[in-house]
Coordinates of C-alpha atoms and ligand atoms in Angstrom, one line a residue:
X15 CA 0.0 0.0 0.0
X16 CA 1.3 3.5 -0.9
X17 CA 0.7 6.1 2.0
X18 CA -0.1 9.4 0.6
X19 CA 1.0 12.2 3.0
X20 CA -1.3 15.4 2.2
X21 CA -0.9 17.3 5.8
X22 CA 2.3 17.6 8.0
X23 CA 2.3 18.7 11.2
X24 CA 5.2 19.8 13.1
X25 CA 4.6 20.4 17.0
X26 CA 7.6 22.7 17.8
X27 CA 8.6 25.9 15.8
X28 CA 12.2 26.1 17.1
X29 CA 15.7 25.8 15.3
X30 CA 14.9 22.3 14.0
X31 CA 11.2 22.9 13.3
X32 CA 11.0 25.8 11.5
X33 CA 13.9 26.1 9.4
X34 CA 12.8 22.1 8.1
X35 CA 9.2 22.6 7.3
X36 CA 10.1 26.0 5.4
X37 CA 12.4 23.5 3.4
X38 CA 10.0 20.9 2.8
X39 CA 7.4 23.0 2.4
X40 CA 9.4 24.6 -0.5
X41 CA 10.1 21.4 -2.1
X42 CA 6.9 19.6 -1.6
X43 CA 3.9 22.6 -2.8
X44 CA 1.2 19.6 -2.7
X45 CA 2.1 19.3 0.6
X46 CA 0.3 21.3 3.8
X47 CA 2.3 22.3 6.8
X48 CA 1.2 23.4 10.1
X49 CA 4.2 23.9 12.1
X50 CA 2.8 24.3 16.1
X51 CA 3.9 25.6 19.2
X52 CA 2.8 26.4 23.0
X53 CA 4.7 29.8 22.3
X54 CA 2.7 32.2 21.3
X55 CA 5.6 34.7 20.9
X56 CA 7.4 32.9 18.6
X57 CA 4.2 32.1 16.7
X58 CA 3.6 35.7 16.5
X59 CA 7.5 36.3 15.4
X60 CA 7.4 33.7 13.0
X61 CA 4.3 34.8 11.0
X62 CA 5.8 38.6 11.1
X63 CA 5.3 41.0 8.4
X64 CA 8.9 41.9 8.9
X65 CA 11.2 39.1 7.8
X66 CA 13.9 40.3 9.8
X67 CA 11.9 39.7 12.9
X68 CA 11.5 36.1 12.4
X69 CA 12.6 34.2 15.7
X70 CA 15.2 32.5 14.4
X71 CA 18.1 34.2 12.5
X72 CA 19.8 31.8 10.0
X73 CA 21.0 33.0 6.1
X74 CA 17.9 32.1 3.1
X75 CA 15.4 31.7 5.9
X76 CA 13.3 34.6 5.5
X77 CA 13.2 34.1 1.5
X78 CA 12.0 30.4 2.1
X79 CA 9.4 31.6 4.2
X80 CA 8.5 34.7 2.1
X81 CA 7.7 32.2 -0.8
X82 CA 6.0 29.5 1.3
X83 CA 4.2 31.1 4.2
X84 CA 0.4 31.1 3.4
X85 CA 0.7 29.1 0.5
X86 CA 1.6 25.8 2.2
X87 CA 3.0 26.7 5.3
X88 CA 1.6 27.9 8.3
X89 CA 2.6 28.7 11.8
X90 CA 0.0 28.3 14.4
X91 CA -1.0 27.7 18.3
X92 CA -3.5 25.8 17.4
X93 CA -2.2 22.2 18.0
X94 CA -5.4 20.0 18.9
X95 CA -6.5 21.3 15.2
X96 CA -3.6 20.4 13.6
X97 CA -2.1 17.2 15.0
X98 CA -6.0 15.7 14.3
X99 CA -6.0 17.0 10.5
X100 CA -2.0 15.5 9.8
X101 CA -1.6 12.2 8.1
X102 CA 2.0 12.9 9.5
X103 CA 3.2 14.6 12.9
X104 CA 6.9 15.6 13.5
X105 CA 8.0 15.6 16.8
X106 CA 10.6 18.8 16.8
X107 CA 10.4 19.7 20.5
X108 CA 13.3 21.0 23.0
X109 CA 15.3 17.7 24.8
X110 CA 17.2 20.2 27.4
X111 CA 19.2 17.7 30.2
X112 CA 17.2 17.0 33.3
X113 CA 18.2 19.2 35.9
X114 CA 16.9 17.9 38.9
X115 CA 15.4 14.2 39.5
X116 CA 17.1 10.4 38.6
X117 CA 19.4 11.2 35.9
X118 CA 20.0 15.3 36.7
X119 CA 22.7 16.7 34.8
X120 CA 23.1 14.4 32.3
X121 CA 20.1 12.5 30.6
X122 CA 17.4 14.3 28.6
X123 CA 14.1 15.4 30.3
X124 CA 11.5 14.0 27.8
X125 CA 9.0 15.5 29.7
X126 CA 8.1 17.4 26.0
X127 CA 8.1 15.3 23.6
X128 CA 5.8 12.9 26.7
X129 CA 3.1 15.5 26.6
X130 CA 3.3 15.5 22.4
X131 CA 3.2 12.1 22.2
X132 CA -0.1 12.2 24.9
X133 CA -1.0 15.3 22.7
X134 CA -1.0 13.1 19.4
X135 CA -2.9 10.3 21.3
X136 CA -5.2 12.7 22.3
X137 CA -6.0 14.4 19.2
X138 CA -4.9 12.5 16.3
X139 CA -7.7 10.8 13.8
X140 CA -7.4 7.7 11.8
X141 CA -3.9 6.5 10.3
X142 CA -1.0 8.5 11.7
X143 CA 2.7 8.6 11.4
X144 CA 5.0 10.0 14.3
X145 CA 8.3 11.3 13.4
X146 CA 10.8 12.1 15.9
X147 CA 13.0 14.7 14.6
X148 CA 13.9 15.9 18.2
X149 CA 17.1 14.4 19.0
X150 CA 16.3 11.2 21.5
X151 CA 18.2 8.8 23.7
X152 CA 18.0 5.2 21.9
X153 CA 14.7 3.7 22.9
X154 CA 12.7 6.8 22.9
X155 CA 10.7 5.5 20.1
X156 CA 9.2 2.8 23.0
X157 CA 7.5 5.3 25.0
X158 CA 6.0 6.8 22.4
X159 CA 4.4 4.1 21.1
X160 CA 3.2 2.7 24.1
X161 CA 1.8 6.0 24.9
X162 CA -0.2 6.5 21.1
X163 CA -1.1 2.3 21.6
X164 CA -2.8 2.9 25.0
X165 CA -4.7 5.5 23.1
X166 CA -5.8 3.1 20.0
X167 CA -7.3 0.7 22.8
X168 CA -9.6 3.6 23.8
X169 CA -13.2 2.9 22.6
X170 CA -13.9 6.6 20.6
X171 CA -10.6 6.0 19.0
X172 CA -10.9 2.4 17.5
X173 CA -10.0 3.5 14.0
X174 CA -6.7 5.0 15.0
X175 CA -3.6 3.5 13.9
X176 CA 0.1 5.0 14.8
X177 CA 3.4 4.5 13.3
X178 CA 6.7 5.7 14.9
X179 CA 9.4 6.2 12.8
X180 CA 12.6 7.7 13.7
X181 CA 14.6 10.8 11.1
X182 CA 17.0 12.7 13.0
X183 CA 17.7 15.8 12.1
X184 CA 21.6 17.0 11.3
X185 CA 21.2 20.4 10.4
X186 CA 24.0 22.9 11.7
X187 CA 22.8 26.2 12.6
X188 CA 24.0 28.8 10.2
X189 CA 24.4 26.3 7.3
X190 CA 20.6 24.8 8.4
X191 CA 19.0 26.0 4.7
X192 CA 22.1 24.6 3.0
X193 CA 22.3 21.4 4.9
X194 CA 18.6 20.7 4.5
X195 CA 18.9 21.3 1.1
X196 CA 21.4 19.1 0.4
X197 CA 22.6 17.1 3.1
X198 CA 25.1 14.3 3.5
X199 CA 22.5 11.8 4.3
X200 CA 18.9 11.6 5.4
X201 CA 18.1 8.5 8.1
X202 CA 15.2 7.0 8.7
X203 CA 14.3 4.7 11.3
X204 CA 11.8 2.5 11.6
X205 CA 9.8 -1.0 11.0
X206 CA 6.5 -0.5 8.9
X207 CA 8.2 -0.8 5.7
X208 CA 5.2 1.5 4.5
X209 CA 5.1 4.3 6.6
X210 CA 9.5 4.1 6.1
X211 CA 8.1 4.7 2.1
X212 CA 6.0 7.7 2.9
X213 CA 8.3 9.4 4.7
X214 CA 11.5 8.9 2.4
X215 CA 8.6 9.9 -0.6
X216 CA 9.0 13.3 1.0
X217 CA 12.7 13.6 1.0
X218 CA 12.8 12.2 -2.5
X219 CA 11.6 15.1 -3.7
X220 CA 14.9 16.9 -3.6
X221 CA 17.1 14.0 -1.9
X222 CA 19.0 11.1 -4.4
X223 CA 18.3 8.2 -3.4
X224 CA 21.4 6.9 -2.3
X225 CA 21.5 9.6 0.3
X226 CA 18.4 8.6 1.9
X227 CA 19.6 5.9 4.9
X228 CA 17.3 3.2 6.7
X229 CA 17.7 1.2 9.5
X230 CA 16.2 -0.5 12.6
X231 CA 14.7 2.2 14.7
X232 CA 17.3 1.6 17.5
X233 CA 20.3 2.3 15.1
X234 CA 18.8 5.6 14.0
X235 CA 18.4 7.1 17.1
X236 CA 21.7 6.1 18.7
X237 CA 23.3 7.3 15.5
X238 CA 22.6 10.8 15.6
X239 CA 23.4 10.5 19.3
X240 CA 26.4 9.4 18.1
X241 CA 27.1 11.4 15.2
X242 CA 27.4 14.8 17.2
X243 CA 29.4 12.8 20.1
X244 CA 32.1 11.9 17.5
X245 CA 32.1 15.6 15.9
X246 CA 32.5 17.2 19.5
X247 CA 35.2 14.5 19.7
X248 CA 37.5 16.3 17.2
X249 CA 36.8 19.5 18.1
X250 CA 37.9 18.7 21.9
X251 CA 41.0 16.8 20.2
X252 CA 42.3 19.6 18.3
X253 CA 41.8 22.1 21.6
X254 CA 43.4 20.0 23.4
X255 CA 46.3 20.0 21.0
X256 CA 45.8 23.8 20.6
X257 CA 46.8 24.0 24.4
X258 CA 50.5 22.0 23.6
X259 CA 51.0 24.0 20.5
X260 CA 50.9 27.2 22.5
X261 CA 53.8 25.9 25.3
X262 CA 55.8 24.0 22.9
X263 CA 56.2 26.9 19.7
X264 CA 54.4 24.8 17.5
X265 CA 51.0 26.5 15.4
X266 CA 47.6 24.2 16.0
X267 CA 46.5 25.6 12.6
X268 CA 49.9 23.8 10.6
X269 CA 49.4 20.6 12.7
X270 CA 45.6 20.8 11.9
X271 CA 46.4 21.1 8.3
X272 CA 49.5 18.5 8.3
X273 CA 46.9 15.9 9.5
X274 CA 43.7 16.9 7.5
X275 CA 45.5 15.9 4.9
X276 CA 45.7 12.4 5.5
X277 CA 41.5 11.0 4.4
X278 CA 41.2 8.6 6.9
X279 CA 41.4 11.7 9.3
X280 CA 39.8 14.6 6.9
X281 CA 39.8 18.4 7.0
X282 CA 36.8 19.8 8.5
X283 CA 36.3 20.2 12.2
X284 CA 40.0 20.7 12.9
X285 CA 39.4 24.6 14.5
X286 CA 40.7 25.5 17.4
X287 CA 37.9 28.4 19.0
X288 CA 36.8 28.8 22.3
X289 CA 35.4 25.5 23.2
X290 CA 32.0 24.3 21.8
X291 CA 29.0 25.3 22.7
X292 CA 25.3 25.2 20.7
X293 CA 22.2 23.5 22.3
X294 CA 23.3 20.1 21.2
X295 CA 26.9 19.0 21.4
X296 CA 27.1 18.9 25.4
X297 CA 23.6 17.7 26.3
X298 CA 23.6 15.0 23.6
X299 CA 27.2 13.4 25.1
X300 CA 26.0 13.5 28.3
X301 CA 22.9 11.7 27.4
X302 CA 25.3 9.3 25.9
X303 CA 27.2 9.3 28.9
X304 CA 24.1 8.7 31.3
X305 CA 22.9 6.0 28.7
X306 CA 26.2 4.0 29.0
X307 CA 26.3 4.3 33.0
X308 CA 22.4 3.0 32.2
X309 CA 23.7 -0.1 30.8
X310 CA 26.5 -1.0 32.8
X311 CA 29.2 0.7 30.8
X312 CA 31.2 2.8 32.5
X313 CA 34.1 2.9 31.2
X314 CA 32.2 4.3 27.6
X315 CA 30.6 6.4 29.5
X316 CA 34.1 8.4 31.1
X317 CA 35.7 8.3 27.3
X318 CA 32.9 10.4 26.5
X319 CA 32.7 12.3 29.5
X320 CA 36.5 13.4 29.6
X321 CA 35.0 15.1 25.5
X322 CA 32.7 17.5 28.0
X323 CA 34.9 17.8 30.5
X324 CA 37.6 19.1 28.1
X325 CA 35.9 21.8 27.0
X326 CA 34.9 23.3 30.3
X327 CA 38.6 23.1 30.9
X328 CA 39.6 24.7 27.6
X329 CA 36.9 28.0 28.0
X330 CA 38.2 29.0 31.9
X331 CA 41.4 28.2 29.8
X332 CA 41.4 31.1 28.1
X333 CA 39.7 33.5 30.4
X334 CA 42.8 32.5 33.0
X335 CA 45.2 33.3 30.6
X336 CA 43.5 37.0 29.7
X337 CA 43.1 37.7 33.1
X338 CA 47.4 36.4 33.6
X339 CA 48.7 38.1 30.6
X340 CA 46.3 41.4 31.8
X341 CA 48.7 41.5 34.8
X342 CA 47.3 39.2 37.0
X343 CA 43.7 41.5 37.5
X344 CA 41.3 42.9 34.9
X345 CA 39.4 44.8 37.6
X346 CA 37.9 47.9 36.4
X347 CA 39.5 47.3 33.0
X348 CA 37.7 48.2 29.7
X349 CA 37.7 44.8 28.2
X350 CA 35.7 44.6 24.2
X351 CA 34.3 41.6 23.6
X352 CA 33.3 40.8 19.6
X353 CA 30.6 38.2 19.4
X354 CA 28.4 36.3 21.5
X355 CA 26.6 33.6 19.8
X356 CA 28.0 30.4 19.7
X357 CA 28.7 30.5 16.1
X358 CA 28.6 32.7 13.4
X359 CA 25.5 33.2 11.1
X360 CA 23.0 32.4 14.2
X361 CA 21.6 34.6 16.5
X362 CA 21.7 31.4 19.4
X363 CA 23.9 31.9 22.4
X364 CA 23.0 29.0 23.9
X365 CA 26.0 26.9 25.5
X366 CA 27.9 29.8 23.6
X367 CA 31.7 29.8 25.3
X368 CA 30.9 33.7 25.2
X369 CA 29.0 33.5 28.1
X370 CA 31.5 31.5 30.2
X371 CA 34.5 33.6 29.3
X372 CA 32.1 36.8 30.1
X373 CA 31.1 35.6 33.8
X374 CA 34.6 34.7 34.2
X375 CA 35.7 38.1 33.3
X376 CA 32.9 39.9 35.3
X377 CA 33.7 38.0 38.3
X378 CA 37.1 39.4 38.4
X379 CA 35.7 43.0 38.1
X380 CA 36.2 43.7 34.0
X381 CA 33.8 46.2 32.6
X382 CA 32.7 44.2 29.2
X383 CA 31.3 46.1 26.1
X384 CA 30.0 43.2 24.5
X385 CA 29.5 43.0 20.5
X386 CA 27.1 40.8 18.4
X387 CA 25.3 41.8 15.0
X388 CA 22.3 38.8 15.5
X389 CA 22.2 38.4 19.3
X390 CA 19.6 41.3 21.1
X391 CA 20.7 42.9 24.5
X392 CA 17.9 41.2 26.3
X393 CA 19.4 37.8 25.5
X394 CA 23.1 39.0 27.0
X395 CA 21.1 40.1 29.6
X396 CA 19.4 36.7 30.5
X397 CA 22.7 34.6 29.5
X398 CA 24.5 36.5 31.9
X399 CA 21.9 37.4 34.6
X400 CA 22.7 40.8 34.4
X401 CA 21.5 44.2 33.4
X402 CA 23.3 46.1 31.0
X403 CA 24.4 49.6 32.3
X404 CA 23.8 52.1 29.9
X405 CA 25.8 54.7 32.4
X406 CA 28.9 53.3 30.5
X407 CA 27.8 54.5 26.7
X408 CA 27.8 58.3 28.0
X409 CA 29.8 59.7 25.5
X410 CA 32.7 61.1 27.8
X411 CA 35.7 60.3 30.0
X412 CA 35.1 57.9 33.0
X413 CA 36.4 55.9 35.8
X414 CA 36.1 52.6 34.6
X415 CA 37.5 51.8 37.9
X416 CA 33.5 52.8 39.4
X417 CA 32.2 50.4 37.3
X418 CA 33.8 47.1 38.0
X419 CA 31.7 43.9 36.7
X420 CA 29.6 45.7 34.7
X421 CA 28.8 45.1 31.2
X422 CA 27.3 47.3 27.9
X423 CA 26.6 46.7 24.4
X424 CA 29.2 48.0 22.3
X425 CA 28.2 49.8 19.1
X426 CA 31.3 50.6 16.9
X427 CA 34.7 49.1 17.5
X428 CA 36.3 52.0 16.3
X429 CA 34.9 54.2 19.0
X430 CA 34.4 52.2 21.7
X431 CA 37.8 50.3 21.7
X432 CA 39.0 53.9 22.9
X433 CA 40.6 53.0 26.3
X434 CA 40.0 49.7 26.1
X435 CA 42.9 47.2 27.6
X436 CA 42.0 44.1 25.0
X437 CA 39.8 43.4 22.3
X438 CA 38.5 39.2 22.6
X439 CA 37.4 37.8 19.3
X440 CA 34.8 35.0 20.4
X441 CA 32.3 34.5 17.7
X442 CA 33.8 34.0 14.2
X443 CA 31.5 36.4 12.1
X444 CA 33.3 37.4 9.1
X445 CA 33.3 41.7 10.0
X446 CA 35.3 40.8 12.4
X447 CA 37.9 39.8 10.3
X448 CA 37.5 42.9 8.2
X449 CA 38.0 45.3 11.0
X450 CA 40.6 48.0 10.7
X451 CA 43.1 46.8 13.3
X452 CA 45.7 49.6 13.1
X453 CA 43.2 52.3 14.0
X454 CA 41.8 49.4 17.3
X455 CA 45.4 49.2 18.2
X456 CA 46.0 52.6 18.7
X457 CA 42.9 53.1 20.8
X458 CA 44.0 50.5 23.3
X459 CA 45.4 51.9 26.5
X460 CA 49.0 50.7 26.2
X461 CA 50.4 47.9 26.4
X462 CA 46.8 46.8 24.8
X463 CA 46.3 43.1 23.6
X464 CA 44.2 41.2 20.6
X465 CA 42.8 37.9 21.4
X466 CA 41.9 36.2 18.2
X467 CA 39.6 32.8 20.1
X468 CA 38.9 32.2 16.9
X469 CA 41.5 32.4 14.2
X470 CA 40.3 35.1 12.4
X471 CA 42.2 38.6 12.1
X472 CA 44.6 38.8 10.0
X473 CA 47.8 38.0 12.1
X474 CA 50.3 39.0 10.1
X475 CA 48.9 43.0 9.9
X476 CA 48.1 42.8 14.1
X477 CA 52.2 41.4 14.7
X478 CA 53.7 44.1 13.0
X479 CA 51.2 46.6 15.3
X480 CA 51.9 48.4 17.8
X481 CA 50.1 45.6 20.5
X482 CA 50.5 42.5 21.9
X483 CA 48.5 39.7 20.0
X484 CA 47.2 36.3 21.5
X485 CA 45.5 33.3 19.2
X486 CA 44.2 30.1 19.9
X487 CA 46.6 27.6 19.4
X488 CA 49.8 29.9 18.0
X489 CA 52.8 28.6 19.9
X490 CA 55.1 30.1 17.0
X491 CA 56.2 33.3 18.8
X492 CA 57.0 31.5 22.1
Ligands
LIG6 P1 13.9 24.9 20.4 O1 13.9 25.1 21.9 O2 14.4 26.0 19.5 O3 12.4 24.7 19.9 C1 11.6 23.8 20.5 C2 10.1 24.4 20.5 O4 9.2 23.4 20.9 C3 9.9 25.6 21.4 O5 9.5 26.7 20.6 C4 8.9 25.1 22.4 O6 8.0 26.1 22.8 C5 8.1 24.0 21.6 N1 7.4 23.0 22.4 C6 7.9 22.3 23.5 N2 6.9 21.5 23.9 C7 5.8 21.7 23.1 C8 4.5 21.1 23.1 N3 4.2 20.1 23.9 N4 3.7 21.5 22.1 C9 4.0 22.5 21.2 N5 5.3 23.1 21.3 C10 6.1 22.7 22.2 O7 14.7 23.6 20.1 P2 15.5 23.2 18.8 O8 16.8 23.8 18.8 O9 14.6 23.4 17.6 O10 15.7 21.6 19.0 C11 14.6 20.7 18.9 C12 15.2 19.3 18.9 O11 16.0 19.1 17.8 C13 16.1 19.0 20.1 O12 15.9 17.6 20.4 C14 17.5 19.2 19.6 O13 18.4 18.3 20.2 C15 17.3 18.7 18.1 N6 18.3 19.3 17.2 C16 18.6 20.6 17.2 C17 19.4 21.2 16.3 C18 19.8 22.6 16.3 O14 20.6 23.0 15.5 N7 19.2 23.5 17.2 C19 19.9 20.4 15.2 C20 19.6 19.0 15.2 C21 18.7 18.5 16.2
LIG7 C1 25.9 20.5 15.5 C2 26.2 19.5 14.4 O1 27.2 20.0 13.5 C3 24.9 19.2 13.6 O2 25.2 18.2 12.6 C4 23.8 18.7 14.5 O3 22.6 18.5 13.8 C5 23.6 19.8 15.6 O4 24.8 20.1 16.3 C6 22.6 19.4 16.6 O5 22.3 18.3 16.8 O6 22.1 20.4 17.2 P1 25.6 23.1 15.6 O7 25.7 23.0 17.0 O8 24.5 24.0 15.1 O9 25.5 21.7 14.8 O10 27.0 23.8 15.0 P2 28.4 23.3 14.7 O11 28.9 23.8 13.4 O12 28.5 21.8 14.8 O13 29.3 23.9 15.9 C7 29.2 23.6 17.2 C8 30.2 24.3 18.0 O14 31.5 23.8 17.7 C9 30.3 25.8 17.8 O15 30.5 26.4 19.0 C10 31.5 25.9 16.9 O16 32.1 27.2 16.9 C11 32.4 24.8 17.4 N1 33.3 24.3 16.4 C12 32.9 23.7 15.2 C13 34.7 24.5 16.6 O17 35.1 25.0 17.6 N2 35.6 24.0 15.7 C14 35.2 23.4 14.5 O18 36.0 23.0 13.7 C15 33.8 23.3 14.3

């Protein structure tokens, strides 16, 4: 039997949901999309007028929407309706680690995607896929279905028939249009041969063939688990490295290079930053951690933990050494920070080293004036549980030394580096590279520094300046 798929719904309109629907609502114009959230906000923001006030900031986003909102895509609160008109219902809901409760700190509270599953039990009519495209510890997919098969015994809702498939979602934020458009691979997981069809029908639409994966159910979900465990692997391997190139005068970026080269280890993922951050990489290995404790295996579950605990390390890391090189005390010193999300070409901050490095700094008394072009004040604010204070933008000479901890948005590098004891590079958006660094050097209060977390000025220029320069991983002048 074929399974035609008419309506979609998506119940959550976050980073994953949104950004995927507008794609497969582009590709698929016979196809309906709801995409559903408790949030009425981010409803509201998603079905703005203004395309740059969409909630989510990510590059061909607003011209995907433009073409497809109100044609076949819609964004909505109204989930009962929704979920019970879909032949198909993606689960695309936030898996945040538990934080209190068996398992705090390290597995994933599934206390959302419990109450969609109940939600589609609830609501759903006649034959219904269930996709998880959340990101879900192996075994997931049980719950689910045990929750939408108590509902099939239910006597009103004898005609209703659920199929739980698994399809991971591998998007990276920033690139999410690009990946979705073409990615590496598409998985599905799942057993009804038939509903596995219907699903891949979808991708087929834009996706070859031999890019479009099945496997047991199981295997899916442990694989994307899996997938962003080895990738945060790699990036804590090359920090760690990073640290050794900067005591021993060798250059992480040549010995990144010198082994990209070699295919069995590959090119990408090899840069040294600030330590990784992003909703994903930390609370997916330490569901992976709490899964292998779960099944007796601890000694899997320290290899990954040490990946985690690396990069903790690696961000207080850097803020030790800016505070050491500083003189031993940043107190009441002017301190420019460029770049807050945890990436460039996102407007997310969350896990973002930024905010580590920033409390770090704060705590020891800096005064911050904090640069990002995507991220609002309000979300520095919550990130760093502290108000901004606008005393600091008055446009003439102060004590810096009366405003110790404090923090303000900074508006032009050019002007507001005047005075300022060091310039950190965090995020690795591309203006930052194209800055005029003579004319920041010789604002700095002397002896001034540049710290490049991120690889990204143009080193060469900033040596021959009149200032002392600090990158990740650069032994070379040691
Ligand atoms: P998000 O927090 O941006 O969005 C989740 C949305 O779900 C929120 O808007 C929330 O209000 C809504 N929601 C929660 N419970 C709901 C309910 N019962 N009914 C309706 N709406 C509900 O999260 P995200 O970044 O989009 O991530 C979603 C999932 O995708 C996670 O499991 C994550 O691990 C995974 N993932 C994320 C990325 C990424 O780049 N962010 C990439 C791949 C996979
Ligand atoms: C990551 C994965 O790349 C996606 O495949 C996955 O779908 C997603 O997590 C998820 O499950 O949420 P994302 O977190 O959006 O995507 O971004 P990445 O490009 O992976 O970057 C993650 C962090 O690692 C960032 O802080 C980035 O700056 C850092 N990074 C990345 C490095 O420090 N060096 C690198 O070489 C690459």
């Amino acid at each position: 039997m074929i399974i035609e798929v008419n309506n979609i719904c998506c119940i959550g309109a976050g980073y994953v949901g949104g950004p995927t629907m507008a794609v497969i609502a582009d590709k698929c114009p016979n196809i309906k999309i709801n995409v559903v959230d408790l949030n009425e906000e981010r409803i509201n923001a998603w079905n703005s007028n203004n395309f740059d006030n969409l909630p989510i900031y990510e590059p061909g986003l607003d011209k995907l929407v433009s073409r497809c909102r109100g044609l076949n895509l819609f964004f909505s609160n109204e989930i009962e309706k929704h979920i019970s008109n879909a032949d198909m219902v993606f689960i695309s809901v936030n898996t945040p680690t538990k934080q209190k409760g068996i398992g705090a700190g390290k597995a994933s509270d599934l206390k959302w995607v419990e109450a969609c599953a109940r939600q589609v039990a609830k609501f759903a009519k006649g034959y219904t896929i269930v996709v998880e495209k959340s990101t879900l510890p192996v075994k997931t997919a049980e719950v689910i279905k045990t929750i939408l098969d108590a509902a099939e015994l239910v006597s009103e809702n004898k005609n209703n028939k659920f199929d739980v498939l698994s399809n991971p979602e591998f998007l990276s934020e920033g690139n999410a249009i690009k990946d979705l458009e073409k990615p590496d691979r598409v998985l599905i997981g799942g057993d009804n041969i038939e509903a596995i069809n219907a699903l891949t029908q979808i991708y087929r639409n834009w996706v070859p063939e031999n890019k479009i994966l099945h496997t047991n159910i199981w295997s899916s979900e442990l694989a994307k688990l899996t997938a962003n465990a080895f990738l945060a692997q790699r990036i804590s391997s090359i920090n760690s490295i990073g640290a050794l190139c900067e005591t021993t005068g060798a250059d992480v970026r040549e010995v990144a290079r010198a082994i990209g080269t070699d295919s069995r280890i590959g090119s990408k993922f090899l840069d040294s930053g600030p330590g990784f951050g992003g909703s994903c990489f930390k609370k997916d290995i330490l569901n992976l951690v709490y899964l292998s404790n779960h099944f007796g295996l601890p000694e899997v579950a320290n290899f990954w933990e040490s990946i985690v605990n690396l990069n903790k390390w690696h961000q207080h890391r850097i803020s030790e050494l800016i505070i050491k090189k500083l003189f031993g005390t940043v107190s009441g010193k002017k301190i420019c920070i460029l770049g807050f999300a945890f990436k460039a070409n996102t407007n997310d901050t969350r896990e973002s080293a930024a905010i580590n490095i920033c409390k770090d700094l704060i705590e020891e008394g800096a005064v911050l004036f904090i640069h990002d072009p995507k991220v609002d004040t309000n979300q520095i604010e919550n990130d760093l549980n502290k108000k901004e204070n606008n005393q600091l933008q008055i446009n003439q000479k102060i004590d810096y030394m009366d405003f110790e901890g404090e923090w303000c948005s900074l508006k032009n590098i050019q002007s507001d580096s005047i005075d300022a004891d060091a310039v950190i590079v965090l995020t690795e958006w591309e203006e930052y590279s194209l800055i005029n660094w003579e004319e920041v050097s010789k604002n700095l209060r002397k002896p001034g520094w540049i710290f490049d977390a991120r690889s990204i000025t143009p080193a060469k220029v900033i040596k021959k300046l009149d200032v002392n320069f600090w990158r990740i991983g650069d032994g070379s002048d040691s």
